[in-house]
Short mmCIF file of C-alpha atoms in Angstrom, two decimals:
data_model
loop_
_atom_site.label_atom_id
_atom_site.label_comp_id
_atom_site.label_asym_id
_atom_site.label_seq_id
_atom_site.Cartn_x
_atom_site.Cartn_y
_atom_site.Cartn_z
CA MET Q 608 -2.73 40.22 -7.15
CA THR Q 609 -2.41 37.75 -9.98
CA GLY Q 610 0.04 35.32 -8.43
CA GLY Q 611 3.16 37.23 -9.49
CA SER Q 612 6.52 37.35 -7.76
CA SER Q 613 7.98 39.96 -5.47
CA ALA Q 614 11.32 40.60 -3.81
CA SER Q 615 13.09 43.37 -1.97
CA ILE Q 616 15.44 45.59 -3.96
CA CYS Q 617 17.46 45.87 -0.77
CA THR Q 618 18.70 42.28 -1.05
CA ASP Q 619 22.31 41.47 -1.82
CA ALA Q 620 23.01 42.08 -5.51
CA ALA Q 621 24.40 38.53 -5.80
CA SER Q 622 20.86 37.18 -5.33
CA TRP Q 623 19.28 39.42 -7.97
CA SER Q 624 19.72 36.79 -10.68
CA VAL Q 625 17.21 34.62 -8.83
CA VAL Q 626 14.76 37.53 -8.77
CA PHE Q 627 15.33 38.25 -12.47
CA ASP Q 628 14.86 34.57 -13.34
CA GLU Q 629 11.51 34.62 -11.53
CA ILE Q 630 10.47 37.81 -13.35
CA ILE Q 631 11.36 36.23 -16.70
CA LYS Q 632 9.39 33.11 -15.85
CA SER Q 633 6.35 35.10 -14.74
CA ALA Q 634 6.40 37.49 -17.69
CA SER Q 635 6.86 34.81 -20.31
CA GLY Q 636 4.47 32.22 -19.00
CA LEU Q 637 7.51 30.00 -18.84
CA ALA Q 638 6.79 26.37 -18.09
CA SER Q 639 10.16 24.85 -18.85
CA SER Q 640 13.80 25.70 -18.50
CA PHE Q 641 16.87 23.51 -18.30
CA THR Q 642 20.13 24.55 -16.66
CA LEU Q 643 23.18 23.54 -18.67
CA THR Q 644 26.29 22.05 -17.07
CA GLN Q 645 28.66 24.24 -19.14
CA THR Q 646 28.44 27.66 -20.78
CA PRO Q 647 27.69 26.88 -24.44
CA ILE Q 648 29.05 28.39 -27.62
CA PRO Q 649 25.72 29.98 -28.64
CA SER Q 650 25.92 29.10 -32.34
CA SER Q 651 26.42 25.41 -31.48
CA VAL Q 652 23.23 24.90 -29.45
CA LYS Q 653 20.78 22.43 -31.01
CA VAL Q 654 17.49 21.69 -29.25
CA THR Q 655 14.89 19.05 -30.07
CA VAL Q 656 11.61 18.12 -28.43
CA GLU Q 657 10.41 14.62 -29.28
CA GLY Q 658 12.97 14.60 -32.11
CA GLN Q 659 11.65 17.82 -33.70
CA ASN Q 660 14.06 20.75 -34.06
CA VAL Q 661 13.21 23.83 -32.02
CA ALA Q 662 14.47 27.15 -33.43
CA ARG Q 663 16.28 29.69 -31.30
CA ASP Q 664 14.14 32.80 -30.92
CA VAL Q 665 15.90 35.73 -29.28
CA SER Q 666 12.61 37.67 -29.26
CA ASN Q 667 11.33 35.08 -26.74
CA GLN Q 668 8.04 34.56 -28.57
CA ASN Q 669 8.09 31.01 -29.95
CA GLY Q 670 11.14 28.79 -29.63
CA PHE Q 671 14.02 28.65 -27.18
CA ASP Q 672 16.63 31.10 -26.01
CA LEU Q 673 19.65 31.03 -23.76
CA ILE Q 674 19.37 32.89 -20.47
CA TYR Q 675 22.63 33.77 -18.73
CA SER Q 676 22.91 34.48 -15.02
CA ASN Q 677 25.59 34.26 -12.37
CA THR Q 678 24.22 30.82 -11.46
CA GLY Q 679 24.68 29.41 -14.97
CA THR Q 680 23.13 29.23 -18.41
CA SER Q 681 19.65 27.89 -19.06
CA VAL Q 682 17.74 26.87 -22.15
CA VAL Q 683 14.32 28.51 -21.83
CA PHE Q 684 11.29 27.66 -23.96
CA PHE Q 685 8.62 30.13 -25.11
CA GLY Q 686 5.25 30.02 -26.86
CA ASN Q 687 4.27 26.87 -28.74
CA ALA Q 688 7.76 25.47 -28.21
CA ILE Q 689 7.20 24.87 -24.48
CA PRO Q 690 7.44 21.09 -24.04
CA LYS Q 691 4.42 19.23 -22.76
CA ALA Q 692 4.67 16.94 -19.75
CA ASN Q 693 6.79 13.83 -20.35
CA GLN Q 694 8.09 14.95 -23.75
CA LYS Q 695 11.75 14.14 -24.40
CA VAL Q 696 13.95 17.24 -24.64
CA ASN Q 697 17.46 16.97 -26.05
CA VAL Q 698 20.03 19.79 -25.88
CA GLU Q 699 23.40 19.45 -27.62
CA TYR Q 700 26.12 22.10 -27.61
CA LYS Q 701 29.82 22.75 -27.76
CA TYR Q 702 31.64 24.65 -25.04
CA LEU Q 703 35.11 25.91 -24.28
CA ALA Q 704 36.96 24.05 -21.54
CA LYS Q 705 37.71 26.15 -18.49
#
C-alpha cells in the first residue's frame, strides 16, 4: 500500500462526497483546499496567494478549481499553485442570496 484511502461502497450514499473528496486529494497530491461559506458564481471567483493571481485550471494541473459536493464548495489548489505553509490566501467571489 502507498498510504491511499479506502472506504466501503456499501456506506450511505450521503457520505460518498467525503469519500470522493479523499480520492481527489489523494489523486491530485492536494495539500490545500478551502471550503467557502457560500456557493460562488464561478466566473466571479478571484484567488490570490501572497498577492499573486492564481488562474483557474479546470484540468486540475496547475492552478485552482472549484470542487462541489453536498457539504459545500471548496477552492482546491493543484500543481505549482499549491500554497506553501503560512502563505496568505485570499478568495473573493460573488454569490446569489438564498
